[in-house]
Short mmCIF file of C-alpha atoms in Angstrom, two decimals:
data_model
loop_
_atom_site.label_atom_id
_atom_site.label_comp_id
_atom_site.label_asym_id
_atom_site.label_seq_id
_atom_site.Cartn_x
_atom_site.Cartn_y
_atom_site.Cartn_z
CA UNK A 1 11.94 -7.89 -23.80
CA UNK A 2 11.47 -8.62 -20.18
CA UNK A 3 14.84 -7.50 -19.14
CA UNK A 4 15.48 -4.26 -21.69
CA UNK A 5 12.67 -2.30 -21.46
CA UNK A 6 14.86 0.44 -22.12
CA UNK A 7 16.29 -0.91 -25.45
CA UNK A 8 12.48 -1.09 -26.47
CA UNK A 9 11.71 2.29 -25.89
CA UNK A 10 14.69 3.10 -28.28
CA UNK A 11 13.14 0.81 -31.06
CA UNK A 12 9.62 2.09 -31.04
CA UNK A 13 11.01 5.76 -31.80
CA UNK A 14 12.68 4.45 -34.42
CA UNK A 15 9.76 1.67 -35.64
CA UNK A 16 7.30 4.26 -35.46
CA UNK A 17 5.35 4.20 -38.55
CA UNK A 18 4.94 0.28 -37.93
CA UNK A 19 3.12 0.73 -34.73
CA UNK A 20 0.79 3.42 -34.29
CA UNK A 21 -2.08 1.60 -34.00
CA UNK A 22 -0.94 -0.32 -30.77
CA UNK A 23 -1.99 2.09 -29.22
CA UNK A 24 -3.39 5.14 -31.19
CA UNK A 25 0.30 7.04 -31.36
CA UNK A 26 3.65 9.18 -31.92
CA UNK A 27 7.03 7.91 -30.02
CA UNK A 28 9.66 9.33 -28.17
CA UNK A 29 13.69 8.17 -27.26
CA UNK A 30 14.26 10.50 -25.04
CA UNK A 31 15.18 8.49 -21.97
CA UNK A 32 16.47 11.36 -20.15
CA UNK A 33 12.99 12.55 -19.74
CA UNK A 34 12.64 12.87 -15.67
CA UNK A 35 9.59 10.16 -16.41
CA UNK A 36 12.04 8.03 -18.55
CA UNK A 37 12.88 4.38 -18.02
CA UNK A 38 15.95 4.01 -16.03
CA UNK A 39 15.40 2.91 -12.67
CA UNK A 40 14.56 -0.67 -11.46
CA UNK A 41 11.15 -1.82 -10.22
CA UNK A 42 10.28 -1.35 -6.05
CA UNK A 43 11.82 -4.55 -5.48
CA UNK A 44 15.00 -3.47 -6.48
CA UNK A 45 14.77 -0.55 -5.05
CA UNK A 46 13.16 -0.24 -1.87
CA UNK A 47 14.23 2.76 0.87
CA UNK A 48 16.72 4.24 -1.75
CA UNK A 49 14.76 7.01 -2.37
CA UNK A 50 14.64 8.12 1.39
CA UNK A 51 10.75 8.39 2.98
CA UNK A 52 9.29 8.04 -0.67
CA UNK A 53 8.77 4.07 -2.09
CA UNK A 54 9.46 3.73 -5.83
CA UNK A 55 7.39 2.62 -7.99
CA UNK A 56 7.56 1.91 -11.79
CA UNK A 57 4.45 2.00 -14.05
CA UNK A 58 4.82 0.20 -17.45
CA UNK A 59 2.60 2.11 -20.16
CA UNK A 60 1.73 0.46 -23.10
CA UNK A 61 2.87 2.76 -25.47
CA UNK A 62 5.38 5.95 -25.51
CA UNK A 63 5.00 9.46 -24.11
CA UNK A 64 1.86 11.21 -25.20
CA UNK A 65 -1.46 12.59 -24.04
CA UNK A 66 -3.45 8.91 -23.80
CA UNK A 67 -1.24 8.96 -20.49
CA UNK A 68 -1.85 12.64 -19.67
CA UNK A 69 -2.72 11.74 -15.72
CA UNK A 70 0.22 10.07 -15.16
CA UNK A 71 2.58 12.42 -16.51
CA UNK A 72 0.50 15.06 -14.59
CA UNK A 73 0.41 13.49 -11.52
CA UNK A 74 4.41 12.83 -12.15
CA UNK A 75 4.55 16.88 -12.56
CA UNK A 76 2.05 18.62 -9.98
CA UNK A 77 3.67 16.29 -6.97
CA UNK A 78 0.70 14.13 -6.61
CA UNK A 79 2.34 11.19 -6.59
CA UNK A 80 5.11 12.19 -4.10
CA UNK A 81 2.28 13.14 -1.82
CA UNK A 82 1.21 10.34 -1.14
CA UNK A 83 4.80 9.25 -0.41
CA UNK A 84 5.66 7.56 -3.98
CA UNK A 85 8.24 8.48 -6.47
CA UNK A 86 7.14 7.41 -9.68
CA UNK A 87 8.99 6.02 -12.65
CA UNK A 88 7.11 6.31 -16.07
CA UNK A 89 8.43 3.80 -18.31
CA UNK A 90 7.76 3.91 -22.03
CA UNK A 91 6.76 0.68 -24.32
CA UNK A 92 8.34 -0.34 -27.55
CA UNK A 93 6.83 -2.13 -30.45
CA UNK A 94 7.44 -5.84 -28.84
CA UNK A 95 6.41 -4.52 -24.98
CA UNK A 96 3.69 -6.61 -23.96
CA UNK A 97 2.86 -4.77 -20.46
CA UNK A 98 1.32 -7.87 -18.59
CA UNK A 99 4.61 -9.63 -19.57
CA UNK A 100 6.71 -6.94 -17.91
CA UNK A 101 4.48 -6.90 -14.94
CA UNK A 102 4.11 -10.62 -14.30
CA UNK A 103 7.94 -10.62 -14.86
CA UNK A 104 8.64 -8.54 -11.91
CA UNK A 105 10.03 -5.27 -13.83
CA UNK A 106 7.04 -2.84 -12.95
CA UNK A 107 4.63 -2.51 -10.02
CA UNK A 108 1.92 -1.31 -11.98
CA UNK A 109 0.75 -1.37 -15.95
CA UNK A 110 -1.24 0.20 -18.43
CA UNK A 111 -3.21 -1.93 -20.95
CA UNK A 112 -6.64 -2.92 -22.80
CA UNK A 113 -8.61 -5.37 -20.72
CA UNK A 114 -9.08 -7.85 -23.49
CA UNK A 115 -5.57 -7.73 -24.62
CA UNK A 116 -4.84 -8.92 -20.68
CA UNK A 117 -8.23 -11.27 -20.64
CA UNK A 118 -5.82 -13.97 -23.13
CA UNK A 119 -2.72 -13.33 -20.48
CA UNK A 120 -5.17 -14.34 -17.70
CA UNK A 121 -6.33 -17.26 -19.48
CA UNK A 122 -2.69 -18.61 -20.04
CA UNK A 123 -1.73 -18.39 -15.78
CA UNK A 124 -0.42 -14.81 -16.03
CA UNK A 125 -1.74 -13.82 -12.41
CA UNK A 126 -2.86 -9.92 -12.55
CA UNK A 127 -6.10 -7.97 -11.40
CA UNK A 128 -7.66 -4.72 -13.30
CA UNK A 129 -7.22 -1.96 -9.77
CA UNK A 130 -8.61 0.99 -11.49
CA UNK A 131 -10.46 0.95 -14.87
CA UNK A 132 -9.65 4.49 -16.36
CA UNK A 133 -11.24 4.82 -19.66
CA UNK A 134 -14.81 4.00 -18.96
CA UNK A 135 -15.60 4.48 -22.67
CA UNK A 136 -13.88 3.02 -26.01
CA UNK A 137 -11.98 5.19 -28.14
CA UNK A 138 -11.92 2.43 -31.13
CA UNK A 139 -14.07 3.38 -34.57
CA UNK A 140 -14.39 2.66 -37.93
CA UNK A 141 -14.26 5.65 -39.96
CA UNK A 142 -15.00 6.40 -43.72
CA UNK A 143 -15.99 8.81 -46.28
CA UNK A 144 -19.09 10.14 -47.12
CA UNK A 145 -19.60 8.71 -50.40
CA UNK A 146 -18.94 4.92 -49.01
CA UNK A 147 -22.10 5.18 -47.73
CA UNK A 148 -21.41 3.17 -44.93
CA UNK A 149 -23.19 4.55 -41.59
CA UNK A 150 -23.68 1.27 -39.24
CA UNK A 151 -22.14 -1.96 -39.18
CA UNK A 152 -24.24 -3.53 -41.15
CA UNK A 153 -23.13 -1.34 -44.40
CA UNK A 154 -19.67 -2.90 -43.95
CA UNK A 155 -21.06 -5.71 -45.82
CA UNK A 156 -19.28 -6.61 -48.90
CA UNK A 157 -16.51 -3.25 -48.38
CA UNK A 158 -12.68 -3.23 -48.18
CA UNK A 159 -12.57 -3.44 -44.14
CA UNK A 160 -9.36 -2.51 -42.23
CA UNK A 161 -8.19 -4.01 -39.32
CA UNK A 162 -4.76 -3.84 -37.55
CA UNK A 163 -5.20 -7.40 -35.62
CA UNK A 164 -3.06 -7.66 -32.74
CA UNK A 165 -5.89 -7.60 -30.68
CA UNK A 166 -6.87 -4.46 -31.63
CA UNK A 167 -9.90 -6.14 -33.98
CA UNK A 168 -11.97 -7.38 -31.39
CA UNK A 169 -14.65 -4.29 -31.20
CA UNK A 170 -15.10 -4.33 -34.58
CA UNK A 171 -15.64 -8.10 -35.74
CA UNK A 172 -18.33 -8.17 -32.96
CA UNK A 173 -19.98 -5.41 -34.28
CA UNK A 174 -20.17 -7.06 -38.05
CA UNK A 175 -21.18 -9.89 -36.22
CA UNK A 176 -23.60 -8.84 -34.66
CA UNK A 177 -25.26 -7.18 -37.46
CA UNK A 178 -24.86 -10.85 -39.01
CA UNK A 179 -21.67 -10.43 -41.49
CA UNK A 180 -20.03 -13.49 -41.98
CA UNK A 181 -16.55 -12.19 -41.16
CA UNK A 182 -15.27 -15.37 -43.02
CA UNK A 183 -16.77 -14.62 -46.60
CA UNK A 184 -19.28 -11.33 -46.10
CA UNK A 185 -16.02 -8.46 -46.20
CA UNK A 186 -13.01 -8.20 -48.21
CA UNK A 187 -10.64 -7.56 -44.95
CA UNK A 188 -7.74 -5.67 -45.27
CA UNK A 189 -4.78 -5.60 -42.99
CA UNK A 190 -4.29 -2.00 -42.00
CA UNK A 191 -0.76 -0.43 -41.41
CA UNK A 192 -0.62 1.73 -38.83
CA UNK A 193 -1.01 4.85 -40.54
CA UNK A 194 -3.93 6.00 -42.56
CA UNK A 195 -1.89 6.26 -45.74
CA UNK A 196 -4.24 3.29 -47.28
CA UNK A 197 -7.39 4.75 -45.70
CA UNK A 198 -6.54 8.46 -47.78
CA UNK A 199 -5.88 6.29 -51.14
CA UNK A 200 -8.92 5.24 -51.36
CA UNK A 201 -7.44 1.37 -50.68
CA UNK A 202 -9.22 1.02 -47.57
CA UNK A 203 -13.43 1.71 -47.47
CA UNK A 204 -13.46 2.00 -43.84
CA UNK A 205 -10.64 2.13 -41.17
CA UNK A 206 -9.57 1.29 -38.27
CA UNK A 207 -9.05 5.16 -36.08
CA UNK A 208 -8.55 5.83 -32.29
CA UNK A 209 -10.84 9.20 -31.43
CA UNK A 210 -7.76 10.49 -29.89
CA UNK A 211 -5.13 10.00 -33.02
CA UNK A 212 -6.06 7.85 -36.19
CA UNK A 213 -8.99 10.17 -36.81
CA UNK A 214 -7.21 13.44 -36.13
CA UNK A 215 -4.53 12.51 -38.69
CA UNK A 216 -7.24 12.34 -40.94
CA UNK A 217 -8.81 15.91 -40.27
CA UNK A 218 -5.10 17.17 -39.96
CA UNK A 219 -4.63 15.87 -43.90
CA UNK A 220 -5.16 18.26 -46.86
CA UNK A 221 -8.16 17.49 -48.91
CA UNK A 222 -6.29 17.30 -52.22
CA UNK A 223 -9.92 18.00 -54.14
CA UNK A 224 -10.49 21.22 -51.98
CA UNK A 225 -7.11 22.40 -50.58
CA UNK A 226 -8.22 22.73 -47.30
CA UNK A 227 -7.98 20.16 -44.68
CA UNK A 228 -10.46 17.13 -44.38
CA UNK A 229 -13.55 18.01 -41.88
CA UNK A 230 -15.84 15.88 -39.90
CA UNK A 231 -18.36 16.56 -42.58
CA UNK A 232 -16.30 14.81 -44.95
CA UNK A 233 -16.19 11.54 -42.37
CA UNK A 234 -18.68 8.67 -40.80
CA UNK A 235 -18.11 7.51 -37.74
CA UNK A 236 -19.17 4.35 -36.41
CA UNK A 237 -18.67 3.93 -32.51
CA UNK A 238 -18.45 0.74 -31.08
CA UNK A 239 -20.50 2.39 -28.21
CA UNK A 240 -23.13 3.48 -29.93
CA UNK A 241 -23.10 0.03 -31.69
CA UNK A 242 -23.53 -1.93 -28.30
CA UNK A 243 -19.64 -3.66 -28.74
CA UNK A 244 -17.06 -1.43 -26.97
CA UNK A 245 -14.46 -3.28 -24.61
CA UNK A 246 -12.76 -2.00 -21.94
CA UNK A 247 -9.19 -0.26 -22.70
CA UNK A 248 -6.70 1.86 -20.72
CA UNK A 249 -7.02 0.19 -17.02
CA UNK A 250 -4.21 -0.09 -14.41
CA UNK A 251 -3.54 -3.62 -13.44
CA UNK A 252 -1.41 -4.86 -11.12
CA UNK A 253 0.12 -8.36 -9.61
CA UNK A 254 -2.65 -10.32 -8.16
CA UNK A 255 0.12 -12.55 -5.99
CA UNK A 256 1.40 -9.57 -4.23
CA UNK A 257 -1.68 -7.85 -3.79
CA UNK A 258 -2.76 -11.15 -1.43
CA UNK A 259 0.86 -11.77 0.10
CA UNK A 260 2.25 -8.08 0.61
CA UNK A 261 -0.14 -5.63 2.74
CA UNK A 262 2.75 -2.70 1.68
CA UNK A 263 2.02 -3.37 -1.70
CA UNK A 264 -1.50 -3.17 -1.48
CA UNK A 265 -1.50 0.07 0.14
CA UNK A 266 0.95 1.37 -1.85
CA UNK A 267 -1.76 0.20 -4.86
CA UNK A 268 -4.71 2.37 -3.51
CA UNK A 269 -2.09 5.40 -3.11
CA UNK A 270 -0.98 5.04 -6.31
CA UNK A 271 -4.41 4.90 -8.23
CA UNK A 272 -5.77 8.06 -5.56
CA UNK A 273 -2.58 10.21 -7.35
CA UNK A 274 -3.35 9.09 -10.60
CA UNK A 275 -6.77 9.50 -10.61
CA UNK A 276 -6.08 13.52 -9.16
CA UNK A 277 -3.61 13.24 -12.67
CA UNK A 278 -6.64 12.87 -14.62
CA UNK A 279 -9.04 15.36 -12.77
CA UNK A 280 -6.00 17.66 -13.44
CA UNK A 281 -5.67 17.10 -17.21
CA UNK A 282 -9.94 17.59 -16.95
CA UNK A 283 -9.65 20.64 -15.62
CA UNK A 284 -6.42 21.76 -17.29
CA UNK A 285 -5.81 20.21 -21.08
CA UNK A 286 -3.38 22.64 -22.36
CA UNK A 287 -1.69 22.31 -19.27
CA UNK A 288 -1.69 18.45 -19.33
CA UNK A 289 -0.65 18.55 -23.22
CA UNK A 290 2.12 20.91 -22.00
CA UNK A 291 3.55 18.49 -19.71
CA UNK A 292 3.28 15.49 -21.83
CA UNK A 293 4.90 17.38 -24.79
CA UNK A 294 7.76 18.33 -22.07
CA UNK A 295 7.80 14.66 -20.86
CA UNK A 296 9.36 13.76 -24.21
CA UNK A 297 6.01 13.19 -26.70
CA UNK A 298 7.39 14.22 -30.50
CA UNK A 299 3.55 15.17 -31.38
CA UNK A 300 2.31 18.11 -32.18
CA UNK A 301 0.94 20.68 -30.29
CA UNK A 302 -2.39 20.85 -31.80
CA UNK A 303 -2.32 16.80 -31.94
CA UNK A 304 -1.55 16.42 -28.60
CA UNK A 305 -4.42 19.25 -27.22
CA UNK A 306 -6.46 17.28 -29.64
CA UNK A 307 -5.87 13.78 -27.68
CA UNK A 308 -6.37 15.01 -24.45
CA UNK A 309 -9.05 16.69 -25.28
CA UNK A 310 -10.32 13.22 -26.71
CA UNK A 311 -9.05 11.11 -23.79
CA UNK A 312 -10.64 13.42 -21.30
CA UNK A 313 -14.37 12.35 -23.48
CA UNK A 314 -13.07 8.37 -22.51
CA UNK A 315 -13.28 9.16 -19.28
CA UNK A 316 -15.68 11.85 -17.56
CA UNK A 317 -18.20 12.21 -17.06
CA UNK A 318 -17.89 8.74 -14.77
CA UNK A 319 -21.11 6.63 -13.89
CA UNK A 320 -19.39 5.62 -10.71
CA UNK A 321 -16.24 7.52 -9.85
CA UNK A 322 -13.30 7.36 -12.41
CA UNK A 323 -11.46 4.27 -12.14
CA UNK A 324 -14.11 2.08 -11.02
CA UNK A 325 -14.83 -0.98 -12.96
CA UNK A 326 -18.78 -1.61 -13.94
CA UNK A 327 -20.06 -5.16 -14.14
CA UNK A 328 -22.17 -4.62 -17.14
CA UNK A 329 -18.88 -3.66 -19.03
CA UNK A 330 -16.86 -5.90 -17.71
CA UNK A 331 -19.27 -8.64 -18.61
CA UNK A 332 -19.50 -6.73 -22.00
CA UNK A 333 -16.15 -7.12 -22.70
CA UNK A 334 -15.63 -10.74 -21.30
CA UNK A 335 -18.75 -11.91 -23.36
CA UNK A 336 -17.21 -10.15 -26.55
CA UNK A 337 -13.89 -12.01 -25.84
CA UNK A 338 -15.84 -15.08 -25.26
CA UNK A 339 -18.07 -15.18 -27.85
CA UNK A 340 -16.26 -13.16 -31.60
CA UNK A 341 -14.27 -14.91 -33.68
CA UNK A 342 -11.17 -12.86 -35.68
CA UNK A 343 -9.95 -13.42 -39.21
CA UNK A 344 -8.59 -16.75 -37.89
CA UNK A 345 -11.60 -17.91 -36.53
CA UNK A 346 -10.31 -17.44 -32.76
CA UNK A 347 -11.91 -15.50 -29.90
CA UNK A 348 -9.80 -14.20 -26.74
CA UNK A 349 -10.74 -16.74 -24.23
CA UNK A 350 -12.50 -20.20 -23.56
CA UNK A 351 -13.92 -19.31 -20.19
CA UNK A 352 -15.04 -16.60 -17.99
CA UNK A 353 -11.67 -15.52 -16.08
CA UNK A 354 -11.03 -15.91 -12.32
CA UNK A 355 -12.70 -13.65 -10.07
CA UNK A 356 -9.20 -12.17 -9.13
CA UNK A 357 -9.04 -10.38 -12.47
CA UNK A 358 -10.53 -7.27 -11.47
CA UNK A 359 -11.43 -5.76 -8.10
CA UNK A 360 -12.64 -2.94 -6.85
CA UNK A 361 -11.94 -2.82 -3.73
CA UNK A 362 -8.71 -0.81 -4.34
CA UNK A 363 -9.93 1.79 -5.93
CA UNK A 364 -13.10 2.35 -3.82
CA UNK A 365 -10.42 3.00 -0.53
CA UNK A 366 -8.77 5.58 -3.47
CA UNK A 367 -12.18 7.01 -4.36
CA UNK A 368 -13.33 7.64 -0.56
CA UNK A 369 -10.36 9.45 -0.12
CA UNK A 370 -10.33 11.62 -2.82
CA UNK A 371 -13.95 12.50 -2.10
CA UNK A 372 -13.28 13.43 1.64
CA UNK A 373 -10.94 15.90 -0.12
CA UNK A 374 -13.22 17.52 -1.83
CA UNK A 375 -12.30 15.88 -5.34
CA UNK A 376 -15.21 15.49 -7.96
CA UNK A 377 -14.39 11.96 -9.03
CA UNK A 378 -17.35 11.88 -11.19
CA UNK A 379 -16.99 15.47 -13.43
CA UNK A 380 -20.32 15.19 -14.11
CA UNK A 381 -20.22 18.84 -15.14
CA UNK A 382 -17.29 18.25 -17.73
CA UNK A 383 -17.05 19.93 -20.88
CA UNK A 384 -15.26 19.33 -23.65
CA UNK A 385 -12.76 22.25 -25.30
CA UNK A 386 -12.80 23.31 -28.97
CA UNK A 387 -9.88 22.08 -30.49
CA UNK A 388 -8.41 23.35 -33.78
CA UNK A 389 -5.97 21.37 -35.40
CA UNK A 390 -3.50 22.27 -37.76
CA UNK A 391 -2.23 20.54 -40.63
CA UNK A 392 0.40 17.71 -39.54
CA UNK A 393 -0.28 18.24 -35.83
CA UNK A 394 1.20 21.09 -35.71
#
């Protein structure tokens, strides 16, 4: 997988029903996309593209509005302003983006903190530079006549889960309201689609804000005719319940950031354009849906306003300028990964990780600039848009 990234991004558009969850989404193959995979990382590289230093950034999952400032910042020039040219390169369903990272093939990667906590435990060497989604976009949905409300009511219900590392959110909230995950639920293993959920197979499921739960809503009610409302839905939210975990972050290579000054700098330019990418899709979500769609995303246009929309919510307004990494949810999220055991009885990691796994040092150089701008880092004013979706997506 290391070595044909682009062979992976082929796969997941045609292995899409068996991966949606990995990241809450629809695929893509079109690798002719301007953003698509087929240049080599900046090592590879370097001074072939003139005054402007390439850079690859691995996402963890194909084209489509979870990404929306990246793509933007790809399209409004943001990136070649600050003297980069930008690769976007799509995952398939056996990219692991820490892998292709710590393997050399990307400068820069998208991916959920505790996902990369394991990695970190194992010797992969890589720090969090920019923690994007502030909030988690992981709940546990169900229908109204469940009855279930708060963790607690999972007690003794069919639970969905997709595992592969996307479960640890919700065993810590069960835990915490003092389920015994061994014996206390009948867990079910989710495929990633809500076809089980809609069955009635499934009490409560796994749903990203930004695309499980949409699918829902964007489903015909087959006892009404109409489509499926939030009325028809409970929500539980692992931030309301005290046990969200970081997600989307950009990390990069801990090594190089030490041993290569250009590489560092190139680091804080990188998150400054990214982070205009996502006060861009803020400020403009059709827009930003527009350009994802045109990036090569197969979603729907009411799906795809609908993520954005969703992904902006993950985001702004920020406590501390977007991008910047809080110690009460970092420890959060390293005590969860610590501390909850899966379906197997295993938790993330044995130990707190090295102090190199996140810094914000990066990002505060990114933030000061943006702010001498004039660039409201913190969209403290933000509002989110009505958003009507369609059946399908559409």
């Amino acid at each position: 997988m290391k070595n044909n990234v682009r062979t992976a991004v082929r796969l997941g558009a045609l292995t899409l029903t068996a991966a949606l969850a990995l990241a809450g989404c629809s695929s893509s193959d079109d690798s002719s996309s301007p953003t698509a995979s087929d240049t080599p990382s900046t090592a590879e590289t370097d001074g072939e593209s003139g005054e402007l230093t390439d850079v690859t950034l691995q996402l963890q999952w194909v084209a489509q509005a979870q990404f929306a400032g990246y793509y933007a910042a790809v399209d409004q020039g943001y990136y070649e302003d600050e003297g980069l040219n930008v690769t976007i390169q799509e995952a398939g369903t056996d990219t692991v983006p820490i892998d292709v990272l710590a393997a050399g093939d990307a400068d820069f990667a998208i991916s959920w903190v505790p996902k990369v906590l394991g990695s970190i435990e194992q010797g992969t060497n890589v720090t969090d530079i920019a923690q994007i989604f502030e909030r988690s976009g992981t709940t546990q949905i169900s229908f109204k006549d469940k009855g279930i409300t708060t963790a607690a009511d999972l007690a003794g219900k069919k639970v969905g889960s997709w595992g592969y590392g996307n479960e640890w959110e919700l065993f810590a909230g069960m835990q915490k309201a003092g389920i015994d995950t061994a014996s206390g639920i009948d867990l079910v293993q989710q495929a990633f689609d809500m076809n089980a959920f809609l069955s009635g197979d499934i009490d409560a499921a796994q749903a990203m804000t930004y695309n499980e739960y949409a699918q829902v809503l964007e489903t015909v009610n087959p006892d009404t005719g109409e489509l499926y409302t939030p009325d028809d839905l409970n929500v539980i939210d692992w931030n309301d319940e005290g046990t969200a975990m970081l997600q989307d972050a950009i990390w990069a290579d801990a090594d190089r950031l030490a041993s290569d000054s250009d590489y560092a700098d190139t680091a804080v330019k990188f998150i400054k354009a990214s982070i205009k990418g996502w006060v861009y899709a803020r400020d403009n979500a059709q827009e930003a849906a527009d350009i994802v769609t045109a990036a090569g995303s197969t979603l729907g246009t009411s799906h795809q306003l609908w993520m954005t929309n969703e992904v902006n919510k993950l985001i702004w307004p920020s406590t501390s300028g977007i991008g910047t990494i809080n110690q009460d949810q970092w420890d959060q999220t390293v005590s969860i990964a610590k501390e909850t055991k899966n379906e197997t009885g295993a938790t993330i990691v044995s130990t707190d990780p090295p102090a190199t796994a996140f810094s914000n040092e990066y990002v505060e150089k990114a933030l000061a600039e943006l702010e001498a701008e004039g660039v409201d880092v913190l969209g403290a004013d933000f509002t989110p848009i009505d958003v009507t979706l369609n059946e399908g997506g559409n």
